[in-house]
Coordinates of C-alpha atoms in Angstrom, one line a residue:
M1 CA 131.2 74.3 114.9
I2 CA 135.0 73.9 114.6
S3 CA 135.1 70.5 116.2
S4 CA 132.2 69.1 114.1
F5 CA 133.9 70.7 111.0
R6 CA 137.1 69.0 111.9
D7 CA 135.5 65.6 112.5
F8 CA 133.5 65.7 109.3
T9 CA 136.5 66.5 107.1
K10 CA 138.3 63.4 108.5
S11 CA 135.3 61.0 107.8
I12 CA 134.8 58.7 104.8
V13 CA 131.7 60.6 104.0
F14 CA 133.9 63.6 103.3
K15 CA 135.9 61.7 100.7
I16 CA 132.8 60.4 98.9
L17 CA 131.2 63.9 99.0
M18 CA 134.4 65.5 97.7
V19 CA 134.2 63.4 94.5
A20 CA 130.6 64.2 94.0
L21 CA 131.0 67.9 94.7
I22 CA 134.0 68.4 92.5
L23 CA 132.2 66.8 89.6
S24 CA 129.0 68.6 90.3
F25 CA 130.8 71.9 90.5
A26 CA 132.5 71.2 87.1
V27 CA 130.7 74.2 85.5
F28 CA 132.5 76.5 87.9
G29 CA 135.8 75.4 86.4
M30 CA 138.7 73.1 87.2
K31 CA 141.5 73.2 84.7
D32 CA 142.6 72.9 81.1
V33 CA 144.7 69.9 80.3
F34 CA 146.3 71.9 77.5
T35 CA 147.2 74.9 79.6
A36 CA 151.0 75.5 79.7
A37 CA 152.8 74.8 83.0
T38 CA 153.3 77.8 85.3
S39 CA 155.1 78.4 88.5
N40 CA 151.7 78.7 90.1
D41 CA 150.8 75.0 89.7
V42 CA 149.5 73.4 92.8
I43 CA 149.2 69.9 91.3
V44 CA 151.3 68.2 88.6
A45 CA 150.1 64.8 87.5
G46 CA 152.1 63.8 84.5
S47 CA 151.3 66.3 81.7
R48 CA 148.3 67.5 83.5
K49 CA 148.6 70.6 85.7
T50 CA 146.2 72.5 88.0
A51 CA 146.9 76.2 88.4
A52 CA 146.4 78.1 91.7
A53 CA 143.3 80.0 90.4
D54 CA 141.6 76.7 89.4
Y55 CA 142.4 75.2 92.8
K56 CA 140.9 78.2 94.5
R57 CA 137.8 77.9 92.4
S58 CA 137.3 74.3 93.5
F59 CA 138.2 75.1 97.1
D60 CA 135.7 78.0 97.2
N61 CA 132.9 75.8 95.8
Y62 CA 133.4 73.1 98.5
K63 CA 133.8 75.8 101.2
A64 CA 130.5 77.4 100.1
D65 CA 128.7 74.1 100.3
M66 CA 130.0 73.4 103.8
E67 CA 129.0 76.9 104.9
Q68 CA 125.5 76.4 103.6
R69 CA 125.1 73.0 105.4
G70 CA 126.7 74.3 108.6
G71 CA 124.9 77.6 108.6
Q72 CA 128.1 79.5 109.5
P73 CA 130.9 81.1 107.5
I74 CA 134.3 79.4 107.4
T75 CA 137.3 81.7 107.0
Y76 CA 140.3 80.7 104.9
E77 CA 142.4 81.0 108.1
L78 CA 140.2 78.4 109.9
A79 CA 140.1 76.1 106.9
V80 CA 143.9 76.1 106.6
K81 CA 144.3 75.8 110.3
E82 CA 142.2 72.6 110.3
G83 CA 144.0 71.2 107.2
L84 CA 141.0 71.4 104.8
H85 CA 143.2 72.9 102.1
V86 CA 145.5 69.9 102.1
R87 CA 142.7 67.3 102.1
I88 CA 141.0 69.0 99.2
L89 CA 144.4 69.3 97.4
E90 CA 145.0 65.6 97.9
E91 CA 141.5 64.7 96.7
L92 CA 142.0 66.8 93.6
A93 CA 145.4 65.3 93.0
D94 CA 143.8 61.8 93.1
L95 CA 141.1 62.8 90.6
D96 CA 143.7 64.5 88.3
S97 CA 146.0 61.5 88.4
V98 CA 143.2 59.0 87.5
S99 CA 142.0 61.3 84.6
A100 CA 145.5 61.8 83.3
W101 CA 146.2 58.1 83.6
L102 CA 143.0 57.1 81.7
Y103 CA 143.9 59.6 79.0
K104 CA 147.4 58.2 78.7
I105 CA 146.2 54.6 78.3
G106 CA 143.6 55.6 75.7
V107 CA 140.4 55.7 77.7
R108 CA 139.0 58.8 75.9
P109 CA 135.4 59.5 74.8
S110 CA 135.0 60.7 71.2
A111 CA 134.1 64.3 70.4
K112 CA 130.6 63.2 69.5
V113 CA 130.0 61.5 72.9
V114 CA 131.2 64.6 74.6
S115 CA 129.0 66.8 72.4
D116 CA 126.0 64.6 73.1
Q117 CA 126.5 64.8 76.8
I118 CA 126.8 68.6 76.7
G119 CA 123.6 68.6 74.7
K120 CA 121.7 67.1 77.6
Y121 CA 122.2 70.1 80.0
S122 CA 118.9 72.0 80.2
A123 CA 120.8 75.2 81.2
F124 CA 122.0 75.5 77.6
F125 CA 118.5 75.2 76.0
D126 CA 116.4 78.1 74.7
S127 CA 113.3 78.3 76.9
V128 CA 111.1 79.2 73.9
T129 CA 112.3 76.8 71.1
G130 CA 113.4 74.0 73.5
K131 CA 116.5 73.6 71.4
F132 CA 120.2 73.8 72.3
D133 CA 121.3 77.4 72.1
K134 CA 125.0 77.9 71.2
T135 CA 124.9 81.6 72.3
K136 CA 123.4 80.7 75.6
Y137 CA 125.9 78.0 76.0
Q138 CA 128.8 80.4 75.5
Q139 CA 127.3 83.1 77.7
T140 CA 126.7 80.6 80.6
L141 CA 130.3 79.4 80.4
A142 CA 131.6 82.9 80.2
Q143 CA 129.7 83.8 83.4
Q144 CA 131.6 81.0 85.1
N145 CA 134.9 82.1 83.6
L146 CA 135.1 78.9 81.5
T147 CA 136.2 78.4 77.9
E148 CA 134.5 75.8 75.7
T149 CA 137.8 73.8 75.6
K150 CA 137.9 73.7 79.4
F151 CA 134.3 72.7 79.8
E152 CA 134.6 70.0 77.2
Q153 CA 137.7 68.6 78.9
I154 CA 135.9 68.4 82.2
I155 CA 133.0 66.6 80.6
A156 CA 135.4 64.2 78.8
D157 CA 137.1 63.4 82.1
D158 CA 133.8 62.8 83.8
I159 CA 132.7 60.4 81.0
A160 CA 136.1 58.5 81.0
N161 CA 136.0 58.1 84.8
R162 CA 132.4 56.8 84.8
Q163 CA 133.1 54.4 82.1
F164 CA 136.2 53.1 83.8
V165 CA 134.4 52.7 87.2
E166 CA 131.3 51.1 85.7
S167 CA 133.6 48.6 83.9
A168 CA 135.7 47.9 86.9
V169 CA 132.8 47.2 89.2
A170 CA 130.4 45.6 86.7
G171 CA 129.1 42.5 88.4
L172 CA 131.1 43.1 91.5
K173 CA 129.7 40.7 94.1
P174 CA 131.7 38.9 96.7
P175 CA 131.0 35.1 97.1
R176 CA 128.1 34.4 99.4
I177 CA 130.4 32.3 101.6
Y178 CA 132.3 35.4 102.5
A179 CA 129.3 37.1 103.9
A180 CA 128.1 33.9 105.6
M181 CA 131.4 33.3 107.3
Q182 CA 131.7 36.9 108.5
S183 CA 128.1 36.9 109.8
A184 CA 128.6 33.6 111.6
F185 CA 131.8 35.0 113.1
R186 CA 130.0 38.2 114.3
V187 CA 127.0 36.6 115.9
E188 CA 128.9 33.8 117.7
S189 CA 128.9 34.0 121.6
R190 CA 131.1 32.5 124.2
D191 CA 131.0 31.4 127.8
A192 CA 134.1 32.1 129.9
S193 CA 135.1 31.9 133.6
F194 CA 137.9 33.9 135.2
L195 CA 140.2 33.7 138.2
V196 CA 141.3 37.2 139.3
L197 CA 144.6 37.5 141.2
T198 CA 145.6 40.7 142.9
P199 CA 148.4 41.8 145.4
D200 CA 145.9 41.2 148.2
G201 CA 146.1 37.5 147.7
V202 CA 149.9 37.1 148.0
E203 CA 152.3 37.4 151.0
Q204 CA 153.6 41.0 151.4
P205 CA 157.4 41.2 151.5
G206 CA 159.5 42.9 154.2
D207 CA 162.3 45.3 153.6
P208 CA 165.0 44.0 151.2
S209 CA 168.4 43.0 152.3
D210 CA 171.4 45.3 151.4
A211 CA 172.4 42.7 148.8
D212 CA 168.9 42.6 147.2
L213 CA 168.6 46.3 147.1
T214 CA 172.1 46.8 145.6
K215 CA 171.3 44.3 142.9
F216 CA 167.9 46.0 142.2
Y217 CA 169.7 49.3 142.0
N218 CA 172.3 48.0 139.6
D219 CA 169.7 46.3 137.4
N220 CA 167.7 49.6 137.1
K221 CA 170.5 52.1 136.9
E222 CA 169.6 53.4 133.5
K223 CA 165.9 53.8 134.5
L224 CA 167.1 56.0 137.4
R225 CA 169.3 58.2 135.2
R226 CA 168.3 61.8 135.4
P227 CA 168.5 63.7 132.1
E228 CA 170.5 66.8 131.6
L229 CA 168.9 69.9 133.2
R230 CA 169.3 73.5 132.3
Q231 CA 168.4 76.5 134.4
F232 CA 167.9 79.7 132.6
V233 CA 166.3 83.1 132.9
L234 CA 163.8 84.4 130.4
A235 CA 163.2 88.0 129.3
S236 CA 159.7 88.1 127.9
F237 CA 158.6 91.0 125.6
A238 CA 154.9 90.2 125.5
P239 CA 152.4 92.9 124.2
G240 CA 150.1 92.1 127.1
D241 CA 152.7 93.2 129.6
F242 CA 152.9 96.6 127.9
A243 CA 149.1 97.2 127.4
A244 CA 148.8 99.2 130.7
K245 CA 151.3 101.7 129.4
V246 CA 149.3 102.5 126.3
V247 CA 147.6 105.9 126.4
V248 CA 144.8 106.3 123.8
D249 CA 145.2 109.3 121.6
E250 CA 141.7 110.3 120.5
A251 CA 143.0 112.0 117.4
E252 CA 144.8 108.9 116.2
L253 CA 141.7 106.8 117.0
K254 CA 139.6 109.1 114.8
K255 CA 142.2 108.7 112.0
L256 CA 141.9 104.9 112.4
Y257 CA 138.2 105.3 112.1
E258 CA 138.5 107.3 108.9
F259 CA 141.0 104.7 107.5
R260 CA 138.6 101.8 108.2
R261 CA 135.5 103.7 107.2
D262 CA 135.0 101.7 104.0
T263 CA 135.5 98.3 105.7
L264 CA 133.1 99.2 108.5
S265 CA 130.4 100.5 106.2
T266 CA 127.5 98.5 104.7
P267 CA 127.3 99.0 100.9
E268 CA 124.2 100.1 99.1
T269 CA 122.1 97.2 97.8
R270 CA 119.5 97.0 95.1
A271 CA 116.7 94.6 94.0
F272 CA 116.3 94.5 90.3
V273 CA 115.6 92.2 87.3
Q274 CA 117.8 91.8 84.3
I275 CA 116.5 90.4 81.1
T276 CA 119.1 89.5 78.4
V277 CA 117.7 89.8 74.8
P278 CA 118.9 88.6 71.4
D279 CA 118.6 92.0 69.6
Q280 CA 117.6 95.7 69.8
K281 CA 114.0 95.1 68.6
E282 CA 113.3 92.6 71.4
A283 CA 115.0 94.9 73.9
Q284 CA 112.6 97.8 73.1
N285 CA 109.7 95.4 73.5
V286 CA 111.0 94.4 76.9
I287 CA 111.4 98.0 78.0
T288 CA 107.9 98.8 77.0
G289 CA 106.6 95.8 78.8
L290 CA 108.5 96.5 82.0
N291 CA 107.3 100.2 82.0
S292 CA 103.7 99.0 81.7
G293 CA 104.1 96.6 84.7
A294 CA 104.2 93.3 82.8
D295 CA 105.6 90.2 84.5
P296 CA 109.3 90.0 83.9
A297 CA 109.3 86.2 83.6
L298 CA 106.6 86.3 80.9
L299 CA 108.4 89.1 79.1
A300 CA 111.6 87.2 79.0
K301 CA 109.9 84.1 77.7
A302 CA 107.9 86.0 75.1
H303 CA 110.9 87.9 73.7
K304 CA 113.5 85.1 73.6
G305 CA 115.3 86.5 76.7
T306 CA 116.7 85.1 79.9
L307 CA 115.6 86.5 83.3
L308 CA 118.0 87.1 86.1
T309 CA 116.7 88.3 89.5
F310 CA 118.9 90.2 92.0
E311 CA 117.6 90.5 95.6
N312 CA 119.4 93.1 97.8
K313 CA 122.7 92.7 96.1
P314 CA 125.6 95.2 96.2
K315 CA 127.2 96.4 93.0
T316 CA 130.1 94.0 93.4
A317 CA 127.8 91.0 93.3
V318 CA 126.6 91.7 89.7
P319 CA 128.7 89.6 87.3
D320 CA 128.4 91.9 84.3
R321 CA 130.2 95.2 85.1
K322 CA 128.3 97.3 82.5
V323 CA 125.0 96.0 83.7
A324 CA 126.0 96.8 87.3
D325 CA 126.9 100.4 86.4
A326 CA 123.6 100.9 84.7
A327 CA 121.5 99.3 87.4
F328 CA 123.1 101.4 90.2
A329 CA 122.6 104.6 88.2
L330 CA 118.8 104.2 88.1
K331 CA 116.3 105.5 90.6
E332 CA 113.8 103.1 92.3
G333 CA 111.1 102.0 89.9
E334 CA 113.1 103.1 86.8
T335 CA 113.8 101.0 83.7
S336 CA 117.0 101.2 81.8
G337 CA 117.5 101.6 78.2
V338 CA 119.2 98.9 76.1
I339 CA 122.5 98.0 77.8
Q340 CA 125.4 96.6 75.8
G341 CA 126.8 94.4 78.5
D342 CA 129.9 92.2 78.5
L343 CA 127.8 89.2 77.8
G344 CA 125.2 90.6 75.4
L345 CA 122.2 93.0 75.3
A346 CA 120.2 93.5 78.5
V347 CA 117.5 95.5 80.1
V348 CA 117.2 96.3 83.8
R349 CA 114.4 97.5 86.1
V350 CA 115.1 98.5 89.7
S351 CA 112.4 97.7 92.2
R352 CA 114.0 98.6 95.5
I353 CA 117.1 100.6 96.7
T354 CA 118.5 100.1 100.2
A355 CA 120.9 102.8 101.1
G356 CA 124.3 102.0 102.4
S357 CA 125.2 103.0 105.9
V358 CA 128.4 104.0 107.8
P359 CA 128.4 103.4 111.6
G360 CA 129.2 106.4 113.7
Y361 CA 132.5 106.9 115.4
E362 CA 131.0 106.4 118.9
A363 CA 129.4 103.1 117.8
V364 CA 132.6 101.5 116.8
R365 CA 134.9 103.3 119.2
P366 CA 135.2 100.4 121.7
T367 CA 136.3 98.0 119.0
L368 CA 138.7 100.5 117.5
E369 CA 140.2 101.2 120.9
V370 CA 140.9 97.5 121.5
D371 CA 142.6 97.2 118.1
Y372 CA 144.5 100.5 118.8
K373 CA 145.8 99.3 122.2
T374 CA 146.8 95.9 120.8
D375 CA 148.8 97.5 118.0
K376 CA 150.4 100.1 120.3
A377 CA 151.3 97.4 122.9
K378 CA 153.0 95.4 120.1
D379 CA 154.9 98.6 119.1
L380 CA 156.0 99.1 122.7
A381 CA 157.1 95.5 123.0
Y382 CA 159.1 95.8 119.8
K383 CA 160.7 99.1 120.9
A384 CA 161.6 97.5 124.3
S385 CA 163.3 94.6 122.5
E386 CA 165.3 97.0 120.4
A387 CA 166.4 99.1 123.4
F388 CA 167.3 95.9 125.3
E389 CA 169.5 94.7 122.4
K390 CA 171.2 98.2 122.1
E391 CA 172.1 98.3 125.8
R392 CA 173.3 94.7 125.9
A393 CA 175.5 95.5 122.9
A394 CA 177.1 98.2 125.0
G395 CA 177.9 95.7 127.7
A396 CA 174.9 96.1 130.0
D397 CA 173.8 93.1 132.3
F398 CA 171.1 90.9 130.9
V399 CA 168.8 91.0 134.0
A400 CA 169.5 94.5 135.0
T401 CA 168.8 95.8 131.5
A402 CA 165.5 93.9 131.3
Q403 CA 164.4 95.3 134.7
K404 CA 165.4 98.8 133.8
L405 CA 163.2 98.7 130.7
G406 CA 160.2 97.2 132.5
V407 CA 160.6 93.9 130.8
K408 CA 159.2 90.8 132.6
V409 CA 162.1 88.6 133.8
I410 CA 161.3 85.0 134.7
E411 CA 163.8 82.9 136.7
L412 CA 162.9 79.3 135.7
P413 CA 163.8 76.2 137.7
P414 CA 166.1 73.5 136.1
M415 CA 164.2 71.5 133.4
T416 CA 164.8 68.8 130.8
A417 CA 164.9 69.4 127.1
Q418 CA 161.3 68.3 127.1
G419 CA 160.3 71.0 129.5
Q420 CA 159.8 68.9 132.6
M421 CA 160.8 71.0 135.6
I422 CA 162.2 69.6 138.9
N423 CA 159.2 71.1 140.7
G424 CA 156.8 68.9 138.7
Q425 CA 155.5 71.6 136.4
S426 CA 155.9 71.6 132.6
F427 CA 157.3 74.1 130.1
A428 CA 156.7 71.8 127.1
Q429 CA 154.2 74.3 125.6
F430 CA 157.1 76.4 124.5
P431 CA 159.3 74.1 122.3
Q432 CA 161.0 77.1 120.5
I433 CA 162.3 78.5 123.8
L434 CA 163.4 75.1 125.0
K435 CA 165.2 74.4 121.8
T436 CA 167.0 77.7 122.0
A437 CA 168.0 77.2 125.7
F438 CA 169.5 73.7 125.0
E439 CA 171.5 75.1 122.1
Q440 CA 173.4 77.5 124.4
P441 CA 176.5 76.9 126.6
K442 CA 176.6 77.7 130.3
G443 CA 176.4 81.5 130.6
G444 CA 175.2 81.8 127.0
E445 CA 172.8 84.6 126.1
T446 CA 170.6 84.8 123.0
E447 CA 169.7 87.7 120.9
V448 CA 166.0 88.8 121.1
T449 CA 164.0 86.3 119.1
E450 CA 160.5 86.6 117.7
L451 CA 158.0 84.2 119.2
G452 CA 155.0 85.2 117.1
N453 CA 152.0 87.4 117.5
G454 CA 154.1 90.4 118.4
E455 CA 155.9 88.7 121.2
Y456 CA 159.7 88.4 121.6
Y457 CA 162.1 86.7 124.1
A458 CA 165.7 86.4 125.1
I459 CA 167.3 83.9 127.5
R460 CA 170.5 83.4 129.5
V461 CA 171.5 80.0 130.5
N462 CA 172.7 80.2 134.1
D463 CA 173.6 76.6 134.8
I464 CA 173.8 73.2 133.1
I465 CA 173.4 70.1 135.3
P466 CA 174.8 67.1 133.5
S467 CA 172.9 63.8 133.2
E468 CA 173.7 61.4 136.0
V469 CA 172.6 58.3 137.9
P470 CA 171.9 59.2 141.5
T471 CA 173.8 57.2 144.1
L472 CA 172.0 54.5 146.0
D473 CA 171.8 56.5 149.3
K474 CA 170.0 59.4 147.6
V475 CA 167.2 57.2 146.2
K476 CA 167.1 54.4 148.9
P477 CA 163.6 55.1 150.3
Q478 CA 162.0 55.2 146.9
L479 CA 164.0 52.2 145.7
I480 CA 162.8 50.1 148.7
Q481 CA 159.2 50.9 147.8
A482 CA 159.9 50.0 144.1
W483 CA 161.5 46.7 145.1
K484 CA 158.5 45.8 147.3
A485 CA 156.1 46.6 144.5
K486 CA 158.0 44.5 142.0
T487 CA 158.3 41.6 144.4
V488 CA 154.6 41.7 145.1
M489 CA 153.8 41.7 141.4
D490 CA 156.3 38.9 140.7
R491 CA 154.4 36.8 143.3
V492 CA 151.1 37.6 141.7
V493 CA 152.4 36.6 138.2
A494 CA 154.0 33.4 139.7
K495 CA 150.6 32.5 141.2
G496 CA 149.0 33.1 137.8
D497 CA 151.5 30.8 136.2
E498 CA 150.8 28.2 138.8
A499 CA 147.1 28.5 138.2
V500 CA 147.5 28.1 134.5
A501 CA 149.7 25.0 134.9
R502 CA 147.2 23.3 137.3
L503 CA 144.2 24.0 135.0
R504 CA 146.0 22.6 132.0
K505 CA 146.7 19.4 134.0
G506 CA 142.9 19.0 134.5
E507 CA 142.0 20.6 137.8
S508 CA 138.8 22.6 137.8
L509 CA 138.8 26.4 138.0
E510 CA 136.8 26.2 141.2
A511 CA 139.3 23.9 142.9
V512 CA 142.3 26.1 141.9
A513 CA 140.4 29.2 143.1
A514 CA 139.6 27.6 146.4
A515 CA 143.3 26.5 147.0
M516 CA 144.5 30.1 146.2
K517 CA 141.7 31.8 148.1
A518 CA 140.6 33.6 145.0
K519 CA 137.1 34.2 143.5
V520 CA 135.8 32.8 140.3
E521 CA 133.8 35.1 138.0
A522 CA 131.6 33.5 135.3
K523 CA 130.7 35.4 132.2
P524 CA 128.2 33.5 130.0
G525 CA 127.0 34.6 126.6
L526 CA 129.8 37.1 125.8
Q527 CA 129.1 38.7 122.4
R528 CA 131.9 40.0 120.1
Q529 CA 130.4 43.5 119.8
S530 CA 129.7 44.0 123.6
A531 CA 132.5 41.9 125.3
Q532 CA 134.8 44.8 125.6
Q533 CA 132.4 46.7 127.7
A534 CA 131.7 43.6 129.8
V535 CA 135.3 42.4 130.5
G536 CA 137.6 45.0 128.9
P537 CA 139.4 45.0 125.6
E538 CA 142.4 42.9 126.8
I539 CA 140.4 40.0 128.2
A540 CA 137.8 40.2 125.4
G541 CA 140.6 39.8 122.8
R542 CA 141.9 36.7 124.6
V543 CA 138.4 35.1 125.0
F544 CA 137.6 35.4 121.3
S545 CA 141.0 34.3 120.1
A546 CA 141.0 31.1 122.2
K547 CA 139.6 27.7 121.4
A548 CA 136.9 26.0 123.5
G549 CA 138.4 24.6 126.8
E550 CA 141.6 26.7 126.3
V551 CA 143.2 28.3 129.3
F552 CA 144.9 31.7 129.0
Q553 CA 146.5 34.3 131.2
S554 CA 146.0 38.1 130.8
R555 CA 147.3 41.2 132.6
P556 CA 144.6 43.9 132.0
A557 CA 146.0 46.2 134.6
E558 CA 149.4 46.8 136.2
A559 CA 148.7 44.9 139.5
V560 CA 146.1 42.4 138.2
V561 CA 146.5 38.9 136.7
V562 CA 143.5 37.2 135.2
V563 CA 143.5 33.5 134.4
G564 CA 140.6 32.6 132.2
K565 CA 139.1 29.6 130.4
V566 CA 136.7 29.5 127.5
T567 CA 134.1 27.0 128.7
A568 CA 131.8 26.9 125.6
I569 CA 131.4 28.4 122.1
H570 CA 127.9 28.9 120.7
N571 CA 127.2 29.3 117.1
G572 CA 124.5 31.9 116.1
D573 CA 121.0 31.0 115.1
A574 CA 120.9 30.1 111.4
A575 CA 118.1 32.5 110.7
I576 CA 120.0 35.3 112.4
V577 CA 123.2 34.4 110.5
N578 CA 121.3 34.4 107.2
Q579 CA 119.7 37.8 107.9
A580 CA 123.1 39.2 108.9
A581 CA 124.7 37.8 105.8
V582 CA 122.3 39.8 103.6
M583 CA 123.3 43.0 105.3
T584 CA 127.0 42.1 105.5
A585 CA 127.1 41.4 101.7
Q586 CA 126.4 45.0 100.9
G587 CA 129.2 46.1 103.2
L588 CA 131.6 43.6 101.6
T589 CA 130.7 44.9 98.1
Y590 CA 131.3 48.4 99.2
G591 CA 134.6 47.4 100.8
L592 CA 135.8 45.8 97.6
F593 CA 134.8 48.8 95.6
E594 CA 136.8 51.0 98.1
D595 CA 139.8 48.8 97.6
I596 CA 139.5 49.1 93.8
S597 CA 139.1 52.9 94.0
T598 CA 142.0 53.3 96.5
G599 CA 144.2 51.0 94.5
T600 CA 143.5 52.9 91.2
R601 CA 144.2 56.2 92.8
K602 CA 147.5 55.1 94.4
G603 CA 148.6 53.4 91.2
A604 CA 147.8 56.4 89.0
R605 CA 149.7 58.7 91.3
A606 CA 152.7 56.4 91.4
T607 CA 152.7 55.9 87.7
L608 CA 152.5 59.6 86.9
K609 CA 154.7 60.7 89.9
T610 CA 152.1 63.2 90.9
K611 CA 153.3 66.1 93.0
T612 CA 151.3 68.6 95.1
Y613 CA 152.4 71.9 96.5
P614 CA 150.5 72.8 99.7
Q615 CA 152.3 76.2 100.2
T616 CA 151.2 77.3 96.7
A617 CA 147.7 76.2 97.6
V618 CA 147.9 78.4 100.7
K619 CA 149.0 81.3 98.5
A620 CA 146.1 80.6 96.1
L621 CA 143.7 81.3 99.0
G622 CA 145.3 84.7 99.5
L623 CA 147.3 83.7 102.7
D624 CA 151.0 84.0 103.4
P625 CA 152.5 80.5 104.3
K626 CA 154.9 82.2 106.7
E627 CA 152.1 84.0 108.5
V628 CA 150.1 80.8 108.6
A629 CA 153.1 79.0 110.3
K630 CA 153.5 81.9 112.7
A631 CA 149.8 81.7 113.6
A632 CA 150.1 78.0 114.3
E633 CA 153.1 78.6 116.6
A634 CA 151.2 81.4 118.4
D635 CA 148.1 79.2 118.9
Q636 CA 150.4 76.5 120.4
A637 CA 152.0 79.1 122.7
N638 CA 148.6 80.5 123.8
A639 CA 147.3 77.1 124.5
G640 CA 150.3 76.5 126.7
K641 CA 149.7 79.7 128.6
A642 CA 146.1 78.8 129.1
A643 CA 147.1 75.5 130.5
Q644 CA 149.2 77.2 133.1

């Protein structure tokens, strides 16, 4: 789920869907262009600002759609971890910038055009008269926490954007020659032959002379240089190391159960119908009809009302607080009196009540015990870190103090600043610890530092081994092997250069191959789309960039030289080219449209100097930016431990 979620949010389909969704979710609210600026703004595009609450509303709408399509819930933490909040923020900033820019240059629909567009929404029509109902319009907007001004601004933005896009792409059609050329290019095939040269086909060198080896050593001194190394000891205060010391206190566990009782329980739900009515008279008629068993839908239609059906909903899911209070005070099968709700008069009839439930202590005890032990282990780790600091402040030894307190002490081998150890292992998964170690002098000791997720550490740098170039005698065996390998490869490359020169003078590939005791490989009918699989990307690129009869040299692997020649170029069949051109034209048109869209967005953002505030966006989702950063560091550290 997570990987598919991540891949989808990076696709071009995501960008297209974002625009459609944001517009389609307009009735759930975006922002008011006339709202005063606040410190809670997540987007500022010229004079237009998007507040945190409006950003969260748009984010929630998109998240809900993804959850519905994926069939699984997506937490805010997961969404932020995968960067969804930033991608939605940037998409909204693009749309805001374009809308603000259009408004600035005078592309604004008149009030009548906006009014006419609103008049087309069937949700605002009276189901009996078939006419636009101002009261219903206001009630529907209020249910979505929207003012008329906000909604009209959203509609105006939508109209302006559509008019601009339609004008920009009207008649957009690339010249037919573009599609024809691209299609002919794609269906072209080529014949090529190759001469493959490897170390097996050259004379193997003996050991180098002292002079040759000394020169090779001097030429490669910097490559041989060993970086600075540091050897340090790590005191690790990890909760996992203290878990075995935790003793479960049953009384405290029961207190934890009582504290979490509400979050563990399932709330009462009810199934009921709500019929909103225009006045008291119609309300009484609806009450009479419901009590006599009449169909709620027919009653709503007959008495100028609107029917809302709630199936197994908790009290918190009912938008109108007063209606919720009345509905959850009734018994099963009862009809309410006339309710003066926040959004008008209403009548409610309850058809089913599902009692809430609270799981017993024993049922949730295993889960509570895990959480209890985790929290207690973190407390023990923290207390150990405090005791460690206190004793060290009094002059106690670093290692002796850690051992006395039962803290894990890890003696690490010398390593580079990138975490590469001399024993071949890696410590790169802990960049924070590495950075700390390489900031200390020899003998330096750090204070206890938080690593994240309840874990702490302290280090002492025992030794610093300066960067140096090893002397020739220390690397002589390895240097001899490196000299031999380079000499062999130089001979293979020289043989390739010789082959290219002879072919360019007119010799055939077969004759050159025979003289060099190499094999010729023929590859007829190479296609652009499949050549990489047939001969590899490096050689395929050379084949399709060369002219007919042209000789080229390639090195697709470290110890291989390929000398090739394009022997023929075949144009595609005219019928196939024409067929491909028709399909290609659509892609070219879409490509031009994308270029126009991207250019417009970039230009609008540059003109208005649009700014986005990702940390404010994180706060808008109810998360702490600092905690999000810590969680990311903890994930990285845990991934490193898992790799070990």
